[in-house]
Coordinates of C-alpha atoms and ligand atoms in Angstrom, one line a residue:
X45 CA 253.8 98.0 91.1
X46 CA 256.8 99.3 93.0
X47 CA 255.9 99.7 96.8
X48 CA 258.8 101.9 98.7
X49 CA 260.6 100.2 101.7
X50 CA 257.8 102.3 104.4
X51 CA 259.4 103.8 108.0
X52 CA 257.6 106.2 110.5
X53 CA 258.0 107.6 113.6
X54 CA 255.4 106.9 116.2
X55 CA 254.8 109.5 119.8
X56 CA 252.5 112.1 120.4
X57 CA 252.3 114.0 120.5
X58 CA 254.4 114.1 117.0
X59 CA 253.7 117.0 114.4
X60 CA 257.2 118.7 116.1
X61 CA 259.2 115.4 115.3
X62 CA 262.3 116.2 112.9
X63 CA 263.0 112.5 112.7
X64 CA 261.1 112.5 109.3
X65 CA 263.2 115.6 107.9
X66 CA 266.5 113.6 109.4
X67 CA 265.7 110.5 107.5
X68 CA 264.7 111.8 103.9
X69 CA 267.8 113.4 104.2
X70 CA 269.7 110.1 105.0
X71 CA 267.6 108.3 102.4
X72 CA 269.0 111.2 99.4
X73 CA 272.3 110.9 100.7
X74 CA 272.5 107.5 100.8
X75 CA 270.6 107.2 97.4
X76 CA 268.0 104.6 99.4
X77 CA 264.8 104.5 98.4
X78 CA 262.4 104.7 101.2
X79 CA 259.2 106.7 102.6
X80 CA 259.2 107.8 106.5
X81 CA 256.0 109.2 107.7
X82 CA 254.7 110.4 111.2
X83 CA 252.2 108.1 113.5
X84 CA 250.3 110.1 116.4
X85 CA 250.0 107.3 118.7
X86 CA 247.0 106.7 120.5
X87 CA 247.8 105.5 124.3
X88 CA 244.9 103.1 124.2
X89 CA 245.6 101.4 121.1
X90 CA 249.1 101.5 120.5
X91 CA 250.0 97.9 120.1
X92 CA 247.4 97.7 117.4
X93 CA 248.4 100.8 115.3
X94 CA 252.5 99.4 115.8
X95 CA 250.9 95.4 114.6
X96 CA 249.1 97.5 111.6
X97 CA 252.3 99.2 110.4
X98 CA 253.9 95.9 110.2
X99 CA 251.5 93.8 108.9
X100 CA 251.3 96.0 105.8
X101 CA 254.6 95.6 105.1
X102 CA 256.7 98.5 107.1
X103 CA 259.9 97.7 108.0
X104 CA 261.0 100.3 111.0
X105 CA 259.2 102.1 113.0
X106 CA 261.0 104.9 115.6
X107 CA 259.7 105.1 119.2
X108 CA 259.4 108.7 120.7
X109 CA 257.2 109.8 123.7
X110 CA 255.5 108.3 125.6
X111 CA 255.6 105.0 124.3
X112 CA 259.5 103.8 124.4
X113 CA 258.4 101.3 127.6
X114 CA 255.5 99.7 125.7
X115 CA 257.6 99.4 122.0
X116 CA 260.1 97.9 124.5
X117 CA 257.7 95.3 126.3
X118 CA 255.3 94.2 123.1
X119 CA 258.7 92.8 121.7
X120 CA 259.6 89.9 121.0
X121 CA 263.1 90.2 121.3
X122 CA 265.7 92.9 122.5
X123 CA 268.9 94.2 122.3
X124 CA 270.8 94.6 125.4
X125 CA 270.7 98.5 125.2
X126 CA 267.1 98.0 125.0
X127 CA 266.7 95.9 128.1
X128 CA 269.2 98.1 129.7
X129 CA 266.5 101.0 129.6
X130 CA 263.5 98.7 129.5
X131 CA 262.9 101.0 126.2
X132 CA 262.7 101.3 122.7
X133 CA 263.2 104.0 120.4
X134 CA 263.5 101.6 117.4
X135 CA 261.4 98.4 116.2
X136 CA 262.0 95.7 113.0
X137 CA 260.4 93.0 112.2
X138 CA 261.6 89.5 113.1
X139 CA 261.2 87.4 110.3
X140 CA 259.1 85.1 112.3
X141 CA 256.3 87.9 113.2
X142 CA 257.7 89.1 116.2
X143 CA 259.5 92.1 117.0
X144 CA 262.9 93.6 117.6
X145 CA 262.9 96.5 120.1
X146 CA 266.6 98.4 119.5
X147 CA 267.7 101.2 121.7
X148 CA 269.7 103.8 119.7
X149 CA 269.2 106.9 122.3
X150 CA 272.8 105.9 124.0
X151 CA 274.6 104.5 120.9
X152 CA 273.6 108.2 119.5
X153 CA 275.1 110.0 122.7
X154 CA 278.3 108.3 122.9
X155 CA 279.0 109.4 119.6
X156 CA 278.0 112.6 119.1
X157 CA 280.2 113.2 122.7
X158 CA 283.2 111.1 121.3
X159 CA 283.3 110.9 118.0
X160 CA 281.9 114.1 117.0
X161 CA 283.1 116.2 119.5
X162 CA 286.2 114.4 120.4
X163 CA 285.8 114.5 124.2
X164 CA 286.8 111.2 126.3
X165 CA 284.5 109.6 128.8
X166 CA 287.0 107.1 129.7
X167 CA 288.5 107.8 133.0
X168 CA 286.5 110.7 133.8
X169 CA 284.2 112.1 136.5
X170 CA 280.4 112.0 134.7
X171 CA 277.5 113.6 136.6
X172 CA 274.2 112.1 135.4
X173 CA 271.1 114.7 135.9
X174 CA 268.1 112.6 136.0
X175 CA 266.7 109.3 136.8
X176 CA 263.5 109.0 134.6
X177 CA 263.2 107.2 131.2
X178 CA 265.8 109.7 129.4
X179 CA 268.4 108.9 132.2
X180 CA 268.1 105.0 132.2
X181 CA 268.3 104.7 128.1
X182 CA 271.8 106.2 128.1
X183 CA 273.2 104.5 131.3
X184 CA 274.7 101.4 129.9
X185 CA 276.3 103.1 126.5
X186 CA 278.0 105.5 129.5
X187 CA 278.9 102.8 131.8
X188 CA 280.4 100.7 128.2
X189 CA 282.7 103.9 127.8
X190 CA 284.4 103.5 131.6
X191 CA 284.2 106.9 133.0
X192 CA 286.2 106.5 136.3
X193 CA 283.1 107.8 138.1
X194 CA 279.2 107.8 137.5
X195 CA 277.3 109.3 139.8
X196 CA 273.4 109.3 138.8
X197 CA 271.7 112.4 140.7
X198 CA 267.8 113.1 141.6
X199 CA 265.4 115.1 142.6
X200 CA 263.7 112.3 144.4
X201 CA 266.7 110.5 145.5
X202 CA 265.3 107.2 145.9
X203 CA 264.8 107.3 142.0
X204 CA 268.6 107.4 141.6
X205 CA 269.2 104.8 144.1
X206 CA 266.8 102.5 142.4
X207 CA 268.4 103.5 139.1
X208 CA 272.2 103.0 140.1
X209 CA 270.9 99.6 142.1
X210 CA 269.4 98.0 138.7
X211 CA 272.2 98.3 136.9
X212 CA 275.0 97.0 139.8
X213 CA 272.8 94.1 140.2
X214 CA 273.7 93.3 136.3
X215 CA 277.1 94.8 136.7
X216 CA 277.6 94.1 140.3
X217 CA 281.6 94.9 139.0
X218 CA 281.1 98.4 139.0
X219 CA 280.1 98.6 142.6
X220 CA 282.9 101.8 143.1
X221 CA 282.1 103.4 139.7
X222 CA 277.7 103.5 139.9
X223 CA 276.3 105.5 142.5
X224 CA 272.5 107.0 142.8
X225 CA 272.2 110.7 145.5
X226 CA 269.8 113.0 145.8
X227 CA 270.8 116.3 143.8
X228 CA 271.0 117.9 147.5
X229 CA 274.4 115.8 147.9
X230 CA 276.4 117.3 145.3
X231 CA 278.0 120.6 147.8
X232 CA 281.5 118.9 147.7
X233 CA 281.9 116.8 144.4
X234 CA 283.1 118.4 140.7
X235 CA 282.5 116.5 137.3
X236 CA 284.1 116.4 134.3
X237 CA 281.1 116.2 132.4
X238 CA 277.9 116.6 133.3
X239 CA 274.6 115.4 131.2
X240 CA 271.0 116.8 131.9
X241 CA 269.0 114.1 131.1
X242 CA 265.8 115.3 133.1
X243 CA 262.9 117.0 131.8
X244 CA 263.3 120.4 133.5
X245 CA 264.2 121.8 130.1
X246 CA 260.6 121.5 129.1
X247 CA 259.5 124.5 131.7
X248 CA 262.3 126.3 130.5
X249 CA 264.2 125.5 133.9
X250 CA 267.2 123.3 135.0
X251 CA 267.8 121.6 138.4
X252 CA 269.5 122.7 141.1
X253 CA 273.1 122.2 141.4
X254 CA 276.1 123.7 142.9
X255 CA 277.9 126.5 141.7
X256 CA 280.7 124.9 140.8
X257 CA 279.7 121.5 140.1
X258 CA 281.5 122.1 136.5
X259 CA 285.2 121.2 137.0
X260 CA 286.8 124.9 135.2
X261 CA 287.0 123.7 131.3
X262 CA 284.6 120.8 132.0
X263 CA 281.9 119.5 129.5
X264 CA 277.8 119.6 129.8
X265 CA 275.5 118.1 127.7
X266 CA 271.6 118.4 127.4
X267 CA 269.7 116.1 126.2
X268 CA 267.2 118.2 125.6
X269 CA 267.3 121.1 122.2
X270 CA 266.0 123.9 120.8
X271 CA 266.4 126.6 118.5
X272 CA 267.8 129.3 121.0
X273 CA 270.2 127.5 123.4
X274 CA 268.9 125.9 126.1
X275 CA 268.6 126.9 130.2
X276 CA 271.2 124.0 130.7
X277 CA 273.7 125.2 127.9
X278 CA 273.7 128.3 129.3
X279 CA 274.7 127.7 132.9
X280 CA 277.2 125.5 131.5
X281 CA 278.3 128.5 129.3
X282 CA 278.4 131.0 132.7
X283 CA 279.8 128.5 134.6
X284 CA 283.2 127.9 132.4
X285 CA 282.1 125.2 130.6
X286 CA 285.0 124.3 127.8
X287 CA 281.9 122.6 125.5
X288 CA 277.9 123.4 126.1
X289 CA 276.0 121.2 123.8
X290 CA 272.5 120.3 123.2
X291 CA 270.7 117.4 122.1
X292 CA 270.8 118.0 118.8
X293 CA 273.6 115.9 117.6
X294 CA 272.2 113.1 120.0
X295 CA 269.1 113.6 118.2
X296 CA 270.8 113.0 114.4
X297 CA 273.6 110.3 115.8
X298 CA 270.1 107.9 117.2
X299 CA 268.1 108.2 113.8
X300 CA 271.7 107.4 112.0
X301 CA 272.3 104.3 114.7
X302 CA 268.3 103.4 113.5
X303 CA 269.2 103.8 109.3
X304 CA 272.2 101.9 109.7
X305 CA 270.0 98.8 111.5
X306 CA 267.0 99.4 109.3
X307 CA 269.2 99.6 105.9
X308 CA 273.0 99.0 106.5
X309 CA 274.6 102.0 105.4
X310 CA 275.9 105.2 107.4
X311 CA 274.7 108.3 106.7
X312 CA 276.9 111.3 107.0
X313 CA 275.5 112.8 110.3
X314 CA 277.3 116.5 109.8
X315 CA 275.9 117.6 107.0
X316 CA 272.5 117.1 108.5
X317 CA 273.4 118.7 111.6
X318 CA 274.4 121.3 110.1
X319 CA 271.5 121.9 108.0
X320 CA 269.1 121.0 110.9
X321 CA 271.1 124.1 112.8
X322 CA 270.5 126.5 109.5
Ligands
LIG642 P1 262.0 111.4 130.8 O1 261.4 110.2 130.0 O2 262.1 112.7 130.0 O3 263.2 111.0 131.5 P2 260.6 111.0 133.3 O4 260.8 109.6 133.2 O5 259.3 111.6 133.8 O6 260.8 111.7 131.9 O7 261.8 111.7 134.2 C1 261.9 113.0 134.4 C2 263.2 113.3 135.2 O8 263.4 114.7 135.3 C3 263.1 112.8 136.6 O9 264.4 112.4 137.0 C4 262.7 114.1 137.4 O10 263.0 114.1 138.7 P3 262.0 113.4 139.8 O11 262.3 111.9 139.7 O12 262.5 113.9 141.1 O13 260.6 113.8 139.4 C5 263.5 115.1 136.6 N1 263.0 116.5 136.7 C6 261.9 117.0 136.1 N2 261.8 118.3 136.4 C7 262.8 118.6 137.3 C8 263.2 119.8 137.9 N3 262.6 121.0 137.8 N4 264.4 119.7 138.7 C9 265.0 118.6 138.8 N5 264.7 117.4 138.2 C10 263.6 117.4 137.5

């Protein structure tokens, strides 16, 4: 008997994922042959249900809410992106029992930003929304770009100090470029581009920033998506934004970064996109 190379997506909650959808498409465009199912992950007995997958032979398994911290820490091993955001939103096998965690979430910014939407980071001014577990798992793939600036701000400021202070003690280099303030300290400073990676979105709300924040023709980007466009887009749309995006191409470039680990070939992102936006 023929048993299919077997990937799932494990969060929960998880019925909404599109990461399935995403990956059969991959899979028929590709011509791989491969079956990707959803996991409702269970807080109390998560390492379990991740050792099960594996020991019956599965060979990737995607990391969404709220376990990215635990797939990171019941590794056995980690890619620097990974450690970077002390999370995973990717796991394979090691092939002495152990595990891989892989962080794609970043890899998947930087190029739908860059390569899909040709907009530079390098040398620019990059305001950072957020200092929670979305925040930290796109910091270094940012930082790996050199923006001339980074400025990480917070609601609860100490977050973003703690946040920009992690990383300088790895990249104690970057002293001028990595800075953490509260999101009361933005009055005088302009961006670039600025990313929302907070959860605001979630109760349909943004956080508070300055009027004009947004340098005129500037960039934002949300982490977050939707089917209508989201409260972040849309202040970035009434506040002369050159390019309002939403997560969405994030959300297609990170499972693409995860196929090419899992089975070495590159999708082609765009025409999933643009089915995904129908
Ligand atoms: P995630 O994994 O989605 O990043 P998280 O780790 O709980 O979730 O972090 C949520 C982030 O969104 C935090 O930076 C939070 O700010 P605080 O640290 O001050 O709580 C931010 N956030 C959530 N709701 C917000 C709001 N209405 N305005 C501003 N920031 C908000």
């Amino acid at each position: 008997m023929v048993i299919t190379d077997q990937y799932a997506v494990i969060g929960n909650p998880i019925a909404h994922s599109k990461s399935p959808l995403i990956h059969a498409a991959f899979a028929t465009q590709t011509g791989q042959n491969l079956e990707y199912q959803r996991i409702l992950g269970s807080t109390e007995n998560f390492t379990t249900q991740v050792q099960e997958f594996f020991a019956r032979g599965g060979l990737g398994l995607n990391i969404t809410l709220p376990f990215k911290h635990l797939a990171w820490n019941i590794a056995t091993q980690s890619s620097a992106n990974a450690n970077a955001a002390t999370a995973a939103n990717t796991l394979t096998p090691c092939p002495d029992g152990g595990l891989i965690a892989h962080n794609t979430d970043g890899p998947g910014l930087i190029r739908d930003i860059v390569h899909n939407n040709h907009i530079e980071i390098a040398q620019r001014k990059i305001l950072l929304l957020g200092a929670g577990g979305a925040a930290s798992g796109i910091l270094l793939s940012l930082i790996q770009q050199n923006p001339k600036q980074l400025i990480i701000a917070n609601r609860t400021q100490a977050k973003a100090n703690a946040l920009a202070q992690r990383t300088l003690t790895n990249h104690p280099e970057l002293v001028n470029m990595v800075s953490g303030i509260g999101l009361d300290q933005l009055h005088d400073l302009s961006f670039d581009i600025i990313i929302n990676a907070t959860s605001a979105g979630i109760n349909d709300t943004i956080p508070v920033i300055p009027e004009h924040c947004l340098k005129p023709h500037g960039v934002v980007y949300d982490l977050l998506y939707a089917d209508q466009p989201t409260q972040f887009v849309k202040w970035g749309q009434t506040h002369g934004a050159r390019i309002a995006l939403d997560g969405l191409g994030m959300l297609v470039e990170q499972a693409a970064e995860a196929f090419y680990i899992w089975r070495g070939v590159r999708p082609n992102t765009q025409v999933v996109l643009r089915s995904l936006r129908g």
